[in-house]
Tab-separated table of C-alpha atoms in Angstrom:
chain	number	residue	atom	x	y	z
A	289	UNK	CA	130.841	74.197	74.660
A	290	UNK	CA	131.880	70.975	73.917
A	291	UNK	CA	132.764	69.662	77.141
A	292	UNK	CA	132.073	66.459	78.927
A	293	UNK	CA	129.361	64.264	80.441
A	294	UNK	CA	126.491	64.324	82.800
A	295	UNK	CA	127.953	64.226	86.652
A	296	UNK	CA	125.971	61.236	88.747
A	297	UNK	CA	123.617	63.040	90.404
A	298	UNK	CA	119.942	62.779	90.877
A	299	UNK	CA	117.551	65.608	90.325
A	300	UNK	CA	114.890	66.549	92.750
A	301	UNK	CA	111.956	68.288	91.038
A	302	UNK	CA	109.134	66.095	90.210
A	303	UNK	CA	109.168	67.609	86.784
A	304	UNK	CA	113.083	66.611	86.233
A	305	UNK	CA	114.189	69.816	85.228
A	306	UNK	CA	114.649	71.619	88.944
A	307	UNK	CA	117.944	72.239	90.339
A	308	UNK	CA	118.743	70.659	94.031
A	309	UNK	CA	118.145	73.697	95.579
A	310	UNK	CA	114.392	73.553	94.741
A	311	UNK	CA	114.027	69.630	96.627
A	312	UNK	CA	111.454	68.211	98.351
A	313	UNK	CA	112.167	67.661	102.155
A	314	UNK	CA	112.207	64.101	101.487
A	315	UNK	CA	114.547	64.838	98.911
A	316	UNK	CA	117.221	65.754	101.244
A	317	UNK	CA	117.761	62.215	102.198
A	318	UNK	CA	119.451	61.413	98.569
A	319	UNK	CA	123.232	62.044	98.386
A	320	UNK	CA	123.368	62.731	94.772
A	321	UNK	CA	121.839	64.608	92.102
A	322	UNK	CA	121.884	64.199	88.457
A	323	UNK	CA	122.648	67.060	86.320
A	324	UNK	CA	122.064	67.298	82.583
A	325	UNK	CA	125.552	68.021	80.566
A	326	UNK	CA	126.187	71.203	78.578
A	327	UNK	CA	127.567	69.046	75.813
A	328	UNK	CA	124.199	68.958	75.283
A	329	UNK	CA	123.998	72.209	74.068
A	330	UNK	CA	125.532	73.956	71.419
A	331	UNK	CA	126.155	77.799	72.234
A	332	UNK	CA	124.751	79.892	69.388
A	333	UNK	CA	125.768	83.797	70.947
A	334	UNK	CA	126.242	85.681	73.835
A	335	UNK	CA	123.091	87.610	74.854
A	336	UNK	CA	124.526	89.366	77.903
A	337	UNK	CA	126.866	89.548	80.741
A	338	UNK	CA	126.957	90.764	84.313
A	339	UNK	CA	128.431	90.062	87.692
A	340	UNK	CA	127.502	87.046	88.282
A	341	UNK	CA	127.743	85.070	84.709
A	342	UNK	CA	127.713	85.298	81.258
A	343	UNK	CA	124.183	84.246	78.981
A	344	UNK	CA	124.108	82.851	75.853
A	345	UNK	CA	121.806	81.716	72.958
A	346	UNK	CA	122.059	77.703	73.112
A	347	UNK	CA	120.641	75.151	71.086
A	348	UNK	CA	119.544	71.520	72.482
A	349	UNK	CA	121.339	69.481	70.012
A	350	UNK	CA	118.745	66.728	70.211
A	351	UNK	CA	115.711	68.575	70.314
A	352	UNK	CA	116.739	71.618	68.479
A	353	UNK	CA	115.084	73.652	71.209
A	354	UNK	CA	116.693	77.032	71.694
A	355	UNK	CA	116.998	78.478	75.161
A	356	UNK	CA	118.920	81.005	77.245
A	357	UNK	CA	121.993	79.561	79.059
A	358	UNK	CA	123.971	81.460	81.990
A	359	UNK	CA	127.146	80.115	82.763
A	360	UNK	CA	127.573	80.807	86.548
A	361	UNK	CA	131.507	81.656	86.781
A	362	UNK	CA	133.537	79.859	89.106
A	363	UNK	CA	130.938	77.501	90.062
A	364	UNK	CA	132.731	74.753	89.673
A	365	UNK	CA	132.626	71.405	91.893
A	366	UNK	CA	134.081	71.777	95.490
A	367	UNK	CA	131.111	73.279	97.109
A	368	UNK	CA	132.958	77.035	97.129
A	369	UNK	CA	130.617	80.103	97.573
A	370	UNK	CA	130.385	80.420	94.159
A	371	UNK	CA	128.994	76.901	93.685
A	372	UNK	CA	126.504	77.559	96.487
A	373	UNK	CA	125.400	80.845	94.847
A	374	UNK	CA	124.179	79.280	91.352
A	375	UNK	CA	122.588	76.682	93.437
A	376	UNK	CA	120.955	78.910	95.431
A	377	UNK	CA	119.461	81.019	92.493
A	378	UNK	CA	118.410	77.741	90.391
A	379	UNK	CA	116.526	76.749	93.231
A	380	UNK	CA	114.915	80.369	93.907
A	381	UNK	CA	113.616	80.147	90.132
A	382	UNK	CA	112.626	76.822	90.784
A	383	UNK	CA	110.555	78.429	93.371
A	384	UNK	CA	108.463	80.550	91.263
A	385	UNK	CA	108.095	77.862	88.619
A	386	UNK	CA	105.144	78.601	86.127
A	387	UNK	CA	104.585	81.993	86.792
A	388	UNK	CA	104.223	83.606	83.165
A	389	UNK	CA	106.050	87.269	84.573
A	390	UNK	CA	108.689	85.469	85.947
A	391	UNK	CA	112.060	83.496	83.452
A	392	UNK	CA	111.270	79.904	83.508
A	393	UNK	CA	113.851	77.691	84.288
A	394	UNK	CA	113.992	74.598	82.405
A	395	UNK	CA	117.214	72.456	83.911
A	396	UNK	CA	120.697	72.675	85.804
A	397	UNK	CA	123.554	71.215	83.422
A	398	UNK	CA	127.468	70.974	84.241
A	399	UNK	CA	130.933	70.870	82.313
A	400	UNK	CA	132.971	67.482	83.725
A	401	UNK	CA	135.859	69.297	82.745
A	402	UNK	CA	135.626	72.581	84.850
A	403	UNK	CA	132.437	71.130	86.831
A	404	UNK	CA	130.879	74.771	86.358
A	405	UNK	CA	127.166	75.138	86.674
A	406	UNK	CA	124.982	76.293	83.590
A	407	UNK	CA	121.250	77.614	84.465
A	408	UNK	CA	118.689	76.845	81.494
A	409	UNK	CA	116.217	79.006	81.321
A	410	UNK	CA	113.170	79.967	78.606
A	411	UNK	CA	114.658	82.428	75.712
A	412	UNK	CA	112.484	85.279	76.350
A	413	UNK	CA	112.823	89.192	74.581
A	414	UNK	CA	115.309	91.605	74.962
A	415	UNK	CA	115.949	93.902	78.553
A	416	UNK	CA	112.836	96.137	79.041
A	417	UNK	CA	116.213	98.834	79.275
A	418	UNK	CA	116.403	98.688	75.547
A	419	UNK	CA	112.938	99.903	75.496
A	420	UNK	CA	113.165	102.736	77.636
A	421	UNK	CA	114.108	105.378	74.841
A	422	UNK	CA	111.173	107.575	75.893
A	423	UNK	CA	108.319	107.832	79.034
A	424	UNK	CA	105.728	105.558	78.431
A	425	UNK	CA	101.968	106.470	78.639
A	426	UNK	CA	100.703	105.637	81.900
A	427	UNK	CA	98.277	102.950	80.623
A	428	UNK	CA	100.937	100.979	79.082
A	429	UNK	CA	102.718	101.539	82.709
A	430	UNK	CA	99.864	99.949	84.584
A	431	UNK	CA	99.882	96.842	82.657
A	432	UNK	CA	103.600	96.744	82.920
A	433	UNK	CA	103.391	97.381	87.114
A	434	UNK	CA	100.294	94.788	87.333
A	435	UNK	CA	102.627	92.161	85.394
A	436	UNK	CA	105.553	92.440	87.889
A	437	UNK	CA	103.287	93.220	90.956
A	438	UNK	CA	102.154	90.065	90.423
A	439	UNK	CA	105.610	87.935	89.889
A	440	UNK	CA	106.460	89.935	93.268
A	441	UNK	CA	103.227	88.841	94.606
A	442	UNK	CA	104.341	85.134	93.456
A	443	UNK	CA	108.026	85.799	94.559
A	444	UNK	CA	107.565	87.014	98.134
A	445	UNK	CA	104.806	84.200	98.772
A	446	UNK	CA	107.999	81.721	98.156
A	447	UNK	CA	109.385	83.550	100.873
A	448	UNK	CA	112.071	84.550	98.081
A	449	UNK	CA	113.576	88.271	97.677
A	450	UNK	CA	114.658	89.144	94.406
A	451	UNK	CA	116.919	91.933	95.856
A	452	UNK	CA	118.254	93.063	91.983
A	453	UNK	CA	114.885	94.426	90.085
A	454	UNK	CA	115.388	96.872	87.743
A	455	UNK	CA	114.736	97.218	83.792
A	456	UNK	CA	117.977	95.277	83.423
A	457	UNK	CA	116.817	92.037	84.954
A	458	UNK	CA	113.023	92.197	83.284
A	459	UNK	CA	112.620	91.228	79.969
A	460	UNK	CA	110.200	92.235	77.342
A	461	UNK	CA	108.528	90.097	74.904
A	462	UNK	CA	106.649	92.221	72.453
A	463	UNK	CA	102.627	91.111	71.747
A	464	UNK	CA	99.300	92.352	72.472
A	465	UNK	CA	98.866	95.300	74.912
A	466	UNK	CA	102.101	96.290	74.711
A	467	UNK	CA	103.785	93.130	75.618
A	468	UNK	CA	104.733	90.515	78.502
A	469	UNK	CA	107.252	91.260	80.882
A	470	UNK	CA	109.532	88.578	82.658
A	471	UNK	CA	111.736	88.878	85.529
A	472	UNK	CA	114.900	87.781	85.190
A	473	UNK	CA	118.353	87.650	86.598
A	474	UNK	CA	117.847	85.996	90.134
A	475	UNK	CA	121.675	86.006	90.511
A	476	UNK	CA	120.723	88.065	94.041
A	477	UNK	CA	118.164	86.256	95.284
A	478	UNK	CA	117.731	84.486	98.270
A	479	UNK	CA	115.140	82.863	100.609
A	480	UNK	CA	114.658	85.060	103.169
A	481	UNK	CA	116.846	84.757	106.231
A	482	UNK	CA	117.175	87.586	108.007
A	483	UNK	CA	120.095	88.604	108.745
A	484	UNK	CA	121.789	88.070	105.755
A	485	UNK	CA	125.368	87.211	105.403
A	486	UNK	CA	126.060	89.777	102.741
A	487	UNK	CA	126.162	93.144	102.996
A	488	UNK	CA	124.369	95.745	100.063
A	489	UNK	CA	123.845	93.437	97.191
A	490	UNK	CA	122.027	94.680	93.942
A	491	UNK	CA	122.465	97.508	91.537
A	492	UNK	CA	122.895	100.811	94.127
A	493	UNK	CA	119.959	103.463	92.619
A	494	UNK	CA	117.622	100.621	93.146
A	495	UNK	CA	118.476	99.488	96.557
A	496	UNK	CA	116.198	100.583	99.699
A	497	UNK	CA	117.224	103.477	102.399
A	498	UNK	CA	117.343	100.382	104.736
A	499	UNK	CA	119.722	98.574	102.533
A	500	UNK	CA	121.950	101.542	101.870
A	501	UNK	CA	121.944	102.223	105.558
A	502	UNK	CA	123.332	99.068	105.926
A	503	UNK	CA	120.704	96.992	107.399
A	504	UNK	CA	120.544	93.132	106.790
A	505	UNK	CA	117.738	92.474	108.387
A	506	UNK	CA	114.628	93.744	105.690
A	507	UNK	CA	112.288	91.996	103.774
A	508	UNK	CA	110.000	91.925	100.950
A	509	UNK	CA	109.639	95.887	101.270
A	510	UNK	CA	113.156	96.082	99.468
A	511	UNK	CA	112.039	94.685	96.315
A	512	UNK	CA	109.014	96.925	96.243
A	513	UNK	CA	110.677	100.006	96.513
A	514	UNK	CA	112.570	98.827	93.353
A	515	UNK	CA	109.506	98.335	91.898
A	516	UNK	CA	108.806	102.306	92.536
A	517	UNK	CA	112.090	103.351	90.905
A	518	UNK	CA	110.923	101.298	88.225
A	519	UNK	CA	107.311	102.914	87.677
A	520	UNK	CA	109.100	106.271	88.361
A	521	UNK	CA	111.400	105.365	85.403
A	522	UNK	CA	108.922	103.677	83.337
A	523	UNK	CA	106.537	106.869	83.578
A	524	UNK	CA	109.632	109.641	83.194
A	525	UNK	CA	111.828	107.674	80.906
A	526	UNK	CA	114.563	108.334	83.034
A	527	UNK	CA	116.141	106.805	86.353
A	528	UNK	CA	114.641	108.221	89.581
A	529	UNK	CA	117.854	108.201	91.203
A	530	UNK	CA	121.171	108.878	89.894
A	531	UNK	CA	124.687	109.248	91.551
A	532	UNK	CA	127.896	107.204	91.901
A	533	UNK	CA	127.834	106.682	95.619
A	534	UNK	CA	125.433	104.719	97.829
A	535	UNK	CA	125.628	108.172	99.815
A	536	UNK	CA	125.057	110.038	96.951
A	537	UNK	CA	121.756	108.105	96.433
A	538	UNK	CA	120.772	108.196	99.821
A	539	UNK	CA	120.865	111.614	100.009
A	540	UNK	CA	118.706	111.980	97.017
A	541	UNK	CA	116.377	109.567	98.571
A	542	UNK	CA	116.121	111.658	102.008
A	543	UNK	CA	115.849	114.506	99.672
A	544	UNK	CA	112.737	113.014	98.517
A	545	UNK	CA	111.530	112.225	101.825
A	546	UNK	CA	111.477	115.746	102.709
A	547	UNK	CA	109.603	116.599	99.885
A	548	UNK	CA	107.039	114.483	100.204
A	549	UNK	CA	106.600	115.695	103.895
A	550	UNK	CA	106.391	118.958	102.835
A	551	UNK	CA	104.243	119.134	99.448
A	552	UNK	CA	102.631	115.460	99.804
A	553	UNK	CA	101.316	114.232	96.296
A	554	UNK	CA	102.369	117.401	94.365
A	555	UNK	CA	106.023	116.235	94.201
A	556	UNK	CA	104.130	114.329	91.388
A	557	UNK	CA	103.680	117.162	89.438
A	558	UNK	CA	106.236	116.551	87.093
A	559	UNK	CA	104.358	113.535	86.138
A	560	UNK	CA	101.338	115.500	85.323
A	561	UNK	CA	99.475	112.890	83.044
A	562	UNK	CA	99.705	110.665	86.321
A	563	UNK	CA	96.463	110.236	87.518
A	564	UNK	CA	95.882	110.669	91.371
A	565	UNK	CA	95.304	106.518	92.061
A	566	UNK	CA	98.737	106.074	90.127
A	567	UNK	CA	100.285	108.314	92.422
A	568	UNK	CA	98.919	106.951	94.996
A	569	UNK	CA	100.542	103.790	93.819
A	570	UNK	CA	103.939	105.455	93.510
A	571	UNK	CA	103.845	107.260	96.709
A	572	UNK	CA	103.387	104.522	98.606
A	573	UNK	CA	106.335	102.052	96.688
A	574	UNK	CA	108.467	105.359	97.671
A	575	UNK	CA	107.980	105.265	101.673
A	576	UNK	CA	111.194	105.708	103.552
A	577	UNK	CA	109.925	103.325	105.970
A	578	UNK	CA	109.640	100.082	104.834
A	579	UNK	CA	106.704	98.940	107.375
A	580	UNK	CA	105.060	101.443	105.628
A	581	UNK	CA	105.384	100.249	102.142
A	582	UNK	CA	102.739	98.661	99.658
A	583	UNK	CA	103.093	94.793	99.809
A	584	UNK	CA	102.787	93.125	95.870
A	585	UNK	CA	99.433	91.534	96.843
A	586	UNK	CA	97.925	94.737	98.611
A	587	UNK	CA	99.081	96.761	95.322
A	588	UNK	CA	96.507	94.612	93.560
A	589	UNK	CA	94.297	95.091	94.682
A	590	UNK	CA	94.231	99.013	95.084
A	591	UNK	CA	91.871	100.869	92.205
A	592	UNK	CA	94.581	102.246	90.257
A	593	UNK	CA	94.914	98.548	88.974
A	594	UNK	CA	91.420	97.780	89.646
A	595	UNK	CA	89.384	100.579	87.996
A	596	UNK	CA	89.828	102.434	85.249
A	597	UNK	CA	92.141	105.703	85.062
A	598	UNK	CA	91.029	108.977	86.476
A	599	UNK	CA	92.413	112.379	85.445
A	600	UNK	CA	95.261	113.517	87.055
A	601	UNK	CA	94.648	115.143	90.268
A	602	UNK	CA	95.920	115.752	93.798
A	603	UNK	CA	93.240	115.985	95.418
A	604	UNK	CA	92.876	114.348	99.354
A	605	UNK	CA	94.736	110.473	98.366
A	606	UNK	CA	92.223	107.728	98.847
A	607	UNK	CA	94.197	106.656	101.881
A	608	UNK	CA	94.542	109.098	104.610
A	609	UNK	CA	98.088	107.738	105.649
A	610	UNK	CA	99.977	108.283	102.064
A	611	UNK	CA	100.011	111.984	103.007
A	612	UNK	CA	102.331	112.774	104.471
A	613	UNK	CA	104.012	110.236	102.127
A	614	UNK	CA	107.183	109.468	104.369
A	615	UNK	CA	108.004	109.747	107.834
A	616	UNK	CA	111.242	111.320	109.368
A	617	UNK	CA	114.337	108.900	109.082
């Protein structure tokens, strides 16, 4: 960690702590930026690893201040694709700044030597994966869902797609009512762009049918049928969809499809302590089409967040067009 100093650069944010990514339009008239150093910070552990970068425990050697580092890998200076990547995901977090469901990021530093990009970010709990060992009751699963609903609801009104949710990339930081969740891990995101240059990005049994078709043209709807597999798994414990192709997984998806066509909310029934609203809910995270799809901010504000529970049931849904759940590919 002990590498070299700050690079000449100024910094955008009005706060000082945003990466150039997140700049003002007026901003864009300054050549330079001015990154903090990561001789600044003394690395304490590694805390996880994935494609993008490694993160690691780090200590502000001033302040004392311990935070969550991610070393972007082969970021360094150049202005290569990888460079343009950690830029481009400092400046999506920047984004969603102050949201309390969402990682905060607190500054941009850089080696001299390697002139590699470090993200610092808030040092929030452990990966809400750790915690799956068991279903959870669906109370605890709406206040879970209404968390991230409402980082999506922040995310998409950035006009920024997360494109990589899943328990993974949300962290959980145990308290009162079970605890606050935090999306993390915006090494996928991007503003939205259609197309996009990339093909399928993201973790494969939480990627859309239109993704896994190979569409890159989509929108927010991809991140909220993430959100579904992530109910689904919060509520059985287990992943809703599990293979080791993308075809594999899209067959299991059309699979599903045809179920709900044919049996509507009852393919629920293996949740039985799923009340009909939640259902509702899940059904409608789980549409094949994505036009068809629950937006973050209309998920708020339907009654299985707003009211209290009702007893499971599968009786006629409260919205005429959630059965049948899907339509035909």
């Amino acid at each position: 960690m002990a590498e070299a100093s700050t690079a000449s650069r100024k910094r955008p944010a009005p706060d000082g702590t945003g990466p150039p990514a997140a700049a003002a339009p007026a901003a864009k008239k300054r050549a330079r930026y001015q990154f903090a150093s990561i001789d600044d910070y003394e690395k304490l552990e590694e805390i996880g690893e994935g494609a993008f970068g490694v993160v690691f425990k780090a200590r502000h050697r001033r302040t004392g201040e311990e935070f969550a580092v991610k070393w972007v890998r082969g970021s360094g200076g150049g202005g290569g694709p990888d460079r343009a990547a950690a830029l481009r995901e400092a400046g999506c977090l920047a984004a969603c700044r102050g949201h309390p469901s969402i990682v905060q990021i607190k500054d941009v530093a850089t080696s001299e030597a390697t002139g590699d990009l470090f993200i610092v970010m808030e040092l929030a709990g452990s990966s809400l994966r750790d915690w799956l060992t068991r279903p959870f009751p669906e109370d605890q699963v709406r206040a879970f869902m209404r968390q991230l609903m409402d980082a999506a609801k922040k995310l998409h009104g950035t006009r920024t797609l997360h494109r990589d949710i899943k328990p993974e990339n949300v962290l959980l930081v145990p308290g009162a009512g079970g605890g606050a969740l935090k999306l993390c891990d915006f090494g996928c995101a991007t503003p939205m762009r259609e197309p996009y240059p990339e093909g399928r990005v993201g973790t494969m049994q939480y990627c859309s049918p239109e993704q896994l078709m190979g569409s890159r043209s989509y929108g927010p709807a991809v991140d909220m049928w993430a959100l579904g597999c992530v109910m689904a798994e919060l509520l059985s414990g287990q992943p809703l969809f599990e293979a080791d192709t993308e075809e594999e997984v899209l067959e299991q998806i059309k699979d599903l499809r045809d179920e709900f066509d044919a049996i509507g909310l009852h393919v629920f029934d293996v949740l039985p302590e799923l009340s009909q609203a939640g259902r509702e809910v899940l059904a409608a995270l789980l549409r094949f089409d994505p036009e068809e799809r629950l937006t973050a901010a209309d998920a708020l504000k339907h009654r299985w967040f707003t009211e209290d529970a009702k007893p499971a049931s599968v009786a006629k849904a409260e919205h005429p067009g959630f059965v049948p759940l899907l339509s035909a590919a």
